């Protein structure tokens, strides 16, 4: 029926004075079956006819009220609302109808009807704001009037009552986003214009109480776009173990890592735990000073010095560019406050000063000042305070150390030296290589090399330094590169594949021949088997020549032939062809000329010894000892003594593990020589699961993770594998029944898991959690507080891993780890959605499929449809598939009829997702949640909140807005 016929029906009803009940019966009889009231604009037509005269028509208004009370969709009542506010009786009648409307703001219909409710509510807000603006303007023009103030108060009270409800603000928020997507006739810009008019005219309201209430009402409206950024105040903590442990991890194991991933990971921790910026910066400095104090002397101490004085100031400089979320606080002031707090930790600073033999804080303040992190007045003030405090500190200099230069000063001076060396190395030395030889040779003396490498590593120049040296002066560069690999890891040496497909010699040798922790070598690898002719000539040369010729030799070929030659010598010795003296002569000949050749020999011998039983190791271990022991006496080769020192150090690192296996000694300990740091950490007789549990309990009691513990954890991770490591540490968490300690375990485990966030997260979310949630025998272990703690840990790992994974910001140290024990997640969760995954087969639920949303605007929904599918996320990625299947499992748990600790775990998991959600974030882990899960979540009391619904649905999608509107309308 057309609108004109509807108007005729209204006129007939008025003439015949139908009651509201008669009106409803007659209208239903005469309108086509299946037509909806809204489609026929019934409410709009009724209002138009009711408002024709100078006062509203009470009979027609009764029809309108009956329609609203009978659950007729109200949206069209509002869209073309009467806007002549000078007609007081009409406005009063409309406000009464609005009271009915506001008392019936629930909708249990289809999603499209709920979106209609959102639009209607937005229209109501616009109309009430326009009314407030009109009455304020009237007061400005005509002065104080009791009737005008009464009308203004009537509009203000309804606006306040409407907007004081979080549910209503959430519905308006959806309508605002719907309007941005082109689906709403009422514009948010109308709201903003009306808010401006009300704000401008507020001064004309003489009643102070009314003016204050009007400001409160307008403030509620203005807060709607920022609903998701409203967060509860974080609990107060004096320290943050996760920040401390993460900085310890980076300083101990990842000095060469790029700065940006470190910055992003720190910001992730800060955001998830809502740490105030000054305390965040303070925790970073505390960890740096702790690392400085406890680091072993030598290379490790230099690495920590470079990390603290060169890298961390650069990290803070990048953090400065991020919004910190602290109201009105400048980051420079945050850094200043952090240093003020740090000043009070006098024992920590005094200990660091004693260790480094200088004023550490004073030097840091100067560095931060240079980078614009501290103002000049604040730097002066802080320096002065520290100078005063140091007067009472123990004497820093004694007769013994007065002439020792402090490492921080050396490191800060070494940084520009690295740049100058790079320029020297990059110059053309083809005609006169002596200058370059002098530069590189002198770098080998004393601790110059370690100083320069530490400075280069902390400032991101180590990779270019290594690449520039590689092509020049084979032996010295070979030693330097080996030392770099053992100190900072092979990832700083390995380059991207070249277009020609050629790999530099050292990289090839490094990957196939050089022993490293956690790497198994095959002594029968083809790389150890060069052409027989070259091997024979090399054996002859080593056995007979009293002096090897150092010219016209392709040294990379010699290095590749050395292992096979050593095997020939070893076989001859074991078969009685060679005497021990003859073998000694050969090993002396090897190490007496070219150190790189000796290193290649020891590398193969180490791989060979690993494959032998205890009784078979004597002769090859003797050869290793012969090669490791330096030749003493005169040697005319340039820089030979400096090279031998580094050669011996490299060999000792290579051999340490293989000699430890049989408790053999490489050579008698030398006086004054420091042992290799962080070696032989595992107890000799304890099973590794006992070692893991003991070390974790030690860390838990201390409340923080030190460098030694991190190295032990990494050794256990390499030895036991990712699943074993993760599963056993999760068991440690589930043992902890004390709330405060369970929270501490989460922070510590999160930081320990940063040893390999990506793979540990895949194991945790893809294997361990599904096992716990699908096996009823495990449900009791998910009871709070450990269950809630595990939920928090899982969300933190998921968010960190997803963020770094899709920015490609995980460290090279994590990329190189071998993954032999990781399950194939594509077979665990098959891509063919018609084939049930292993995870879903584990579910024993026979529940019916959740009801699909059905409306003209909705696409058909399966129980697994999620925002990620609408965004066409790559589901071949293992992390994406693990997240998608975890949320399917969570959805199944919610839909089952059996409640227990596992459902409480799911609730805690979702609450943590909401708490950690970044305002305005898109593409978060929640995009993998099925849309049908929302209606299940709001059945849980803790999650039945409008803000939760807004947070867990993707409001950028029309379907997401409909799901949210349907869920919130039903609350």
mmCIF file of C-alpha atoms in Angstrom, residues 287-529:
data_model
loop_
_atom_site.group_PDB
_atom_site.id
_atom_site.type_symbol
_atom_site.label_atom_id
_atom_site.label_comp_id
_atom_site.label_asym_id
_atom_site.label_seq_id
_atom_site.Cartn_x
_atom_site.Cartn_y
_atom_site.Cartn_z
ATOM 1 C CA UNK A 287 68.263 -3.512 34.225
ATOM 2 C CA UNK A 288 71.179 -1.862 32.405
ATOM 3 C CA UNK A 289 73.049 -1.097 35.620
ATOM 4 C CA UNK A 290 72.360 -4.607 36.929
ATOM 5 C CA UNK A 291 73.759 -6.056 33.697
ATOM 6 C CA UNK A 292 76.861 -3.876 33.971
ATOM 7 C CA UNK A 293 77.509 -4.958 37.549
ATOM 8 C CA UNK A 294 77.040 -8.713 37.096
ATOM 9 C CA UNK A 295 78.638 -9.162 33.650
ATOM 10 C CA UNK A 296 81.816 -11.300 33.567
ATOM 11 C CA UNK A 297 85.022 -9.391 32.911
ATOM 12 C CA UNK A 298 86.238 -9.127 29.354
ATOM 13 C CA UNK A 299 84.063 -9.228 26.269
ATOM 14 C CA UNK A 300 80.747 -9.564 28.151
ATOM 15 C CA UNK A 301 81.498 -6.466 30.212
ATOM 16 C CA UNK A 302 82.307 -4.506 27.051
ATOM 17 C CA UNK A 303 79.087 -5.705 25.417
ATOM 18 C CA UNK A 304 77.005 -4.503 28.364
ATOM 19 C CA UNK A 305 78.849 -1.189 28.435
ATOM 20 C CA UNK A 306 78.123 -0.630 24.741
ATOM 21 C CA UNK A 307 74.489 -1.676 25.218
ATOM 22 C CA UNK A 308 73.985 0.756 28.112
ATOM 23 C CA UNK A 309 75.850 3.805 26.849
ATOM 24 C CA UNK A 310 75.312 3.548 23.079
ATOM 25 C CA UNK A 311 72.246 1.448 22.250
ATOM 26 C CA UNK A 312 69.758 2.262 25.017
ATOM 27 C CA UNK A 313 69.969 6.061 24.512
ATOM 28 C CA UNK A 314 69.115 5.403 20.843
ATOM 29 C CA UNK A 315 66.215 3.202 21.971
ATOM 30 C CA UNK A 316 64.875 6.002 24.172
ATOM 31 C CA UNK A 317 65.228 8.437 21.288
ATOM 32 C CA UNK A 318 62.887 6.244 19.229
ATOM 33 C CA UNK A 319 60.519 5.712 22.163
ATOM 34 C CA UNK A 320 60.204 9.482 22.348
ATOM 35 C CA UNK A 321 58.370 9.442 18.995
ATOM 36 C CA UNK A 322 55.652 7.093 20.260
ATOM 37 C CA UNK A 323 52.515 8.422 21.999
ATOM 38 C CA UNK A 324 53.018 7.410 25.614
ATOM 39 C CA UNK A 325 49.409 7.747 26.725
ATOM 40 C CA UNK A 326 50.374 9.698 29.862
ATOM 41 C CA UNK A 327 48.096 12.699 30.052
ATOM 42 C CA UNK A 328 49.867 15.928 29.196
ATOM 43 C CA UNK A 329 53.285 14.522 29.971
ATOM 44 C CA UNK A 330 56.284 15.224 27.763
ATOM 45 C CA UNK A 331 58.662 12.274 27.232
ATOM 46 C CA UNK A 332 61.675 14.426 28.162
ATOM 47 C CA UNK A 333 60.007 15.026 31.501
ATOM 48 C CA UNK A 334 59.372 11.284 31.852
ATOM 49 C CA UNK A 335 63.092 10.637 31.314
ATOM 50 C CA UNK A 336 63.936 13.349 33.863
ATOM 51 C CA UNK A 337 61.587 11.814 36.472
ATOM 52 C CA UNK A 338 63.061 8.361 35.778
ATOM 53 C CA UNK A 339 66.567 9.691 36.471
ATOM 54 C CA UNK A 340 65.287 11.372 39.658
ATOM 55 C CA UNK A 341 64.044 7.960 40.834
ATOM 56 C CA UNK A 342 67.297 6.322 39.737
ATOM 57 C CA UNK A 343 69.299 8.809 41.787
ATOM 58 C CA UNK A 344 67.674 7.412 44.919
ATOM 59 C CA UNK A 345 69.041 3.926 44.179
ATOM 60 C CA UNK A 346 72.443 4.896 45.567
ATOM 61 C CA UNK A 347 73.771 1.355 46.276
ATOM 62 C CA UNK A 348 73.070 0.306 42.666
ATOM 63 C CA UNK A 349 74.811 3.380 41.235
ATOM 64 C CA UNK A 350 77.774 3.120 43.619
ATOM 65 C CA UNK A 351 78.291 -0.543 42.730
ATOM 66 C CA UNK A 352 78.219 0.298 39.010
ATOM 67 C CA UNK A 353 80.693 3.137 39.535
ATOM 68 C CA UNK A 354 83.071 0.806 41.358
ATOM 69 C CA UNK A 355 82.783 -1.817 38.640
ATOM 70 C CA UNK A 356 83.365 0.645 35.779
ATOM 71 C CA UNK A 357 85.781 2.926 37.640
ATOM 72 C CA UNK A 358 83.869 6.080 36.645
ATOM 73 C CA UNK A 359 80.707 8.124 37.232
ATOM 74 C CA UNK A 360 78.347 5.982 35.124
ATOM 75 C CA UNK A 361 75.233 8.064 35.703
ATOM 76 C CA UNK A 362 77.074 11.281 34.882
ATOM 77 C CA UNK A 363 78.199 9.871 31.523
ATOM 78 C CA UNK A 364 74.690 8.615 30.761
ATOM 79 C CA UNK A 365 73.215 12.013 31.542
ATOM 80 C CA UNK A 366 75.619 13.634 29.079
ATOM 81 C CA UNK A 367 74.709 11.133 26.345
ATOM 82 C CA UNK A 368 70.975 11.690 26.894
ATOM 83 C CA UNK A 369 71.514 15.429 26.833
ATOM 84 C CA UNK A 370 73.344 15.196 23.490
ATOM 85 C CA UNK A 371 70.419 13.267 21.985
ATOM 86 C CA UNK A 372 67.793 15.733 23.213
ATOM 87 C CA UNK A 373 66.349 13.381 25.821
ATOM 88 C CA UNK A 374 67.211 15.692 28.722
ATOM 89 C CA UNK A 375 67.165 19.473 28.860
ATOM 90 C CA UNK A 376 70.305 21.376 29.898
ATOM 91 C CA UNK A 377 68.853 22.539 33.264
ATOM 92 C CA UNK A 378 67.700 19.030 34.166
ATOM 93 C CA UNK A 379 71.062 17.549 33.145
ATOM 94 C CA UNK A 380 72.898 20.078 35.314
ATOM 95 C CA UNK A 381 70.578 19.489 38.261
ATOM 96 C CA UNK A 382 70.834 15.682 38.080
ATOM 97 C CA UNK A 383 74.613 15.767 37.616
ATOM 98 C CA UNK A 384 74.998 18.034 40.615
ATOM 99 C CA UNK A 385 72.886 15.756 42.818
ATOM 100 C CA UNK A 386 74.845 12.673 41.802
ATOM 101 C CA UNK A 387 78.146 14.469 42.449
ATOM 102 C CA UNK A 388 76.947 15.279 45.964
ATOM 103 C CA UNK A 389 75.867 11.679 46.606
ATOM 104 C CA UNK A 390 79.187 10.277 45.342
ATOM 105 C CA UNK A 391 81.101 12.119 48.048
ATOM 106 C CA UNK A 392 79.771 9.557 50.511
ATOM 107 C CA UNK A 393 80.444 6.548 48.264
ATOM 108 C CA UNK A 394 83.391 4.178 48.818
ATOM 109 C CA UNK A 395 86.644 5.364 47.269
ATOM 110 C CA UNK A 396 86.492 4.600 43.564
ATOM 111 C CA UNK A 397 90.197 4.701 42.759
ATOM 112 C CA UNK A 398 93.034 2.889 44.415
ATOM 113 C CA UNK A 399 96.718 2.769 43.531
ATOM 114 C CA UNK A 400 96.019 -0.370 41.478
ATOM 115 C CA UNK A 401 93.249 0.931 39.259
ATOM 116 C CA UNK A 402 94.098 4.617 39.073
ATOM 117 C CA UNK A 403 95.678 4.201 35.629
ATOM 118 C CA UNK A 404 92.992 1.885 34.228
ATOM 119 C CA UNK A 405 90.773 3.649 31.711
ATOM 120 C CA UNK A 406 87.041 3.136 32.399
ATOM 121 C CA UNK A 407 85.196 1.035 29.830
ATOM 122 C CA UNK A 408 82.309 3.524 29.313
ATOM 123 C CA UNK A 409 84.763 6.205 28.234
ATOM 124 C CA UNK A 410 86.592 3.782 25.951
ATOM 125 C CA UNK A 411 83.335 2.616 24.372
ATOM 126 C CA UNK A 412 82.098 6.151 23.750
ATOM 127 C CA UNK A 413 85.403 7.011 22.079
ATOM 128 C CA UNK A 414 85.432 3.764 20.099
ATOM 129 C CA UNK A 415 82.141 4.541 18.365
ATOM 130 C CA UNK A 416 83.511 7.336 16.095
ATOM 131 C CA UNK A 417 86.665 5.248 15.598
ATOM 132 C CA UNK A 418 84.523 2.507 14.036
ATOM 133 C CA UNK A 419 83.254 5.007 11.483
ATOM 134 C CA UNK A 420 86.805 6.065 10.626
ATOM 135 C CA UNK A 421 87.955 2.442 10.279
ATOM 136 C CA UNK A 422 85.045 1.732 7.949
ATOM 137 C CA UNK A 423 86.148 4.636 5.776
ATOM 138 C CA UNK A 424 89.711 3.267 5.756
ATOM 139 C CA UNK A 425 88.557 -0.238 4.879
ATOM 140 C CA UNK A 426 86.272 1.037 2.109
ATOM 141 C CA UNK A 427 89.125 2.930 0.447
ATOM 142 C CA UNK A 428 91.003 1.492 -2.547
ATOM 143 C CA UNK A 429 93.989 -0.527 -1.243
ATOM 144 C CA UNK A 430 94.722 -2.482 -4.407
ATOM 145 C CA UNK A 431 97.984 -0.630 -5.051
ATOM 146 C CA UNK A 432 99.234 -0.200 -1.494
ATOM 147 C CA UNK A 433 97.668 -2.582 1.059
ATOM 148 C CA UNK A 434 100.185 -1.739 3.792
ATOM 149 C CA UNK A 435 98.005 0.989 5.269
ATOM 150 C CA UNK A 436 95.053 -1.326 5.659
ATOM 151 C CA UNK A 437 97.258 -4.084 7.046
ATOM 152 C CA UNK A 438 98.497 -1.667 9.700
ATOM 153 C CA UNK A 439 94.958 -0.625 10.698
ATOM 154 C CA UNK A 440 93.678 -4.185 10.948
ATOM 155 C CA UNK A 441 96.806 -5.503 12.620
ATOM 156 C CA UNK A 442 96.794 -2.922 15.399
ATOM 157 C CA UNK A 443 93.110 -3.659 15.999
ATOM 158 C CA UNK A 444 94.174 -7.115 17.168
ATOM 159 C CA UNK A 445 96.288 -5.813 20.043
ATOM 160 C CA UNK A 446 95.058 -5.706 23.630
ATOM 161 C CA UNK A 447 91.280 -5.301 23.847
ATOM 162 C CA UNK A 448 91.046 -2.925 20.879
ATOM 163 C CA UNK A 449 89.169 -5.455 18.753
ATOM 164 C CA UNK A 450 86.575 -6.221 21.430
ATOM 165 C CA UNK A 451 86.091 -2.510 22.156
ATOM 166 C CA UNK A 452 85.559 -1.653 18.509
ATOM 167 C CA UNK A 453 83.323 -4.649 17.875
ATOM 168 C CA UNK A 454 81.159 -3.823 20.896
ATOM 169 C CA UNK A 455 80.788 -0.213 19.744
ATOM 170 C CA UNK A 456 79.993 -1.337 16.192
ATOM 171 C CA UNK A 457 77.452 -3.911 17.433
ATOM 172 C CA UNK A 458 75.602 -1.449 19.662
ATOM 173 C CA UNK A 459 75.309 1.132 16.876
ATOM 174 C CA UNK A 460 74.267 -1.248 14.105
ATOM 175 C CA UNK A 461 77.537 -0.980 12.147
ATOM 176 C CA UNK A 462 78.888 -4.466 12.819
ATOM 177 C CA UNK A 463 77.407 -6.064 9.702
ATOM 178 C CA UNK A 464 78.928 -3.462 7.358
ATOM 179 C CA UNK A 465 82.216 -3.697 9.262
ATOM 180 C CA UNK A 466 82.302 -7.479 8.805
ATOM 181 C CA UNK A 467 81.372 -7.288 5.105
ATOM 182 C CA UNK A 468 84.033 -4.702 4.329
ATOM 183 C CA UNK A 469 86.826 -6.678 5.977
ATOM 184 C CA UNK A 470 85.901 -9.998 4.376
ATOM 185 C CA UNK A 471 87.525 -9.396 0.993
ATOM 186 C CA UNK A 472 90.923 -8.264 2.336
ATOM 187 C CA UNK A 473 93.882 -9.895 4.026
ATOM 188 C CA UNK A 474 92.563 -13.415 4.431
ATOM 189 C CA UNK A 475 94.055 -14.539 7.707
ATOM 190 C CA UNK A 476 93.379 -11.445 9.809
ATOM 191 C CA UNK A 477 89.861 -11.080 8.411
ATOM 192 C CA UNK A 478 89.196 -14.815 8.999
ATOM 193 C CA UNK A 479 90.210 -14.445 12.662
ATOM 194 C CA UNK A 480 88.139 -11.310 13.097
ATOM 195 C CA UNK A 481 85.060 -12.876 11.540
ATOM 196 C CA UNK A 482 85.371 -16.020 13.685
ATOM 197 C CA UNK A 483 85.659 -13.833 16.773
ATOM 198 C CA UNK A 484 82.592 -11.803 15.708
ATOM 199 C CA UNK A 485 80.548 -14.985 15.227
ATOM 200 C CA UNK A 486 81.502 -16.391 18.630
ATOM 201 C CA UNK A 487 80.822 -13.097 20.381
ATOM 202 C CA UNK A 488 77.681 -11.859 18.618
ATOM 203 C CA UNK A 489 76.282 -14.786 16.617
ATOM 204 C CA UNK A 490 76.489 -15.844 12.993
ATOM 205 C CA UNK A 491 73.497 -13.719 11.903
ATOM 206 C CA UNK A 492 75.644 -10.575 11.771
ATOM 207 C CA UNK A 493 77.920 -12.247 9.206
ATOM 208 C CA UNK A 494 75.390 -13.945 6.956
ATOM 209 C CA UNK A 495 74.392 -11.698 4.062
ATOM 210 C CA UNK A 496 71.314 -11.677 1.853
ATOM 211 C CA UNK A 497 71.535 -13.934 -1.217
ATOM 212 C CA UNK A 498 73.290 -12.231 -4.136
ATOM 213 C CA UNK A 499 71.653 -12.059 -7.594
ATOM 214 C CA UNK A 500 74.451 -14.265 -8.969
ATOM 215 C CA UNK A 501 73.732 -16.921 -6.347
ATOM 216 C CA UNK A 502 77.353 -16.949 -5.154
ATOM 217 C CA UNK A 503 78.040 -17.208 -1.420
ATOM 218 C CA UNK A 504 81.248 -15.762 0.050
ATOM 219 C CA UNK A 505 83.746 -18.386 1.224
ATOM 220 C CA UNK A 506 83.552 -17.493 4.918
ATOM 221 C CA UNK A 507 79.753 -17.770 4.970
ATOM 222 C CA UNK A 508 79.917 -21.201 3.349
ATOM 223 C CA UNK A 509 82.549 -22.352 5.826
ATOM 224 C CA UNK A 510 80.638 -20.840 8.746
ATOM 225 C CA UNK A 511 77.380 -22.612 7.943
ATOM 226 C CA UNK A 512 78.826 -26.058 7.219
ATOM 227 C CA UNK A 513 82.078 -26.310 9.172
ATOM 228 C CA UNK A 514 82.222 -24.016 12.223
ATOM 229 C CA UNK A 515 81.080 -25.479 15.582
ATOM 230 C CA UNK A 516 78.524 -23.332 17.423
ATOM 231 C CA UNK A 517 76.352 -23.942 20.467
ATOM 232 C CA UNK A 518 73.247 -25.886 19.470
ATOM 233 C CA UNK A 519 74.622 -26.781 16.001
ATOM 234 C CA UNK A 520 75.491 -30.352 15.010
ATOM 235 C CA UNK A 521 78.123 -30.838 12.299
ATOM 236 C CA UNK A 522 78.623 -33.857 10.068
ATOM 237 C CA UNK A 523 82.358 -34.661 9.785
ATOM 238 C CA UNK A 524 81.589 -36.622 6.582
ATOM 239 C CA UNK A 525 79.885 -33.650 4.925
ATOM 240 C CA UNK A 526 80.984 -33.122 1.284
ATOM 241 C CA UNK A 527 82.490 -29.777 2.274
ATOM 242 C CA UNK A 528 85.152 -31.744 4.182
ATOM 243 C CA UNK A 529 85.964 -33.858 1.099
#
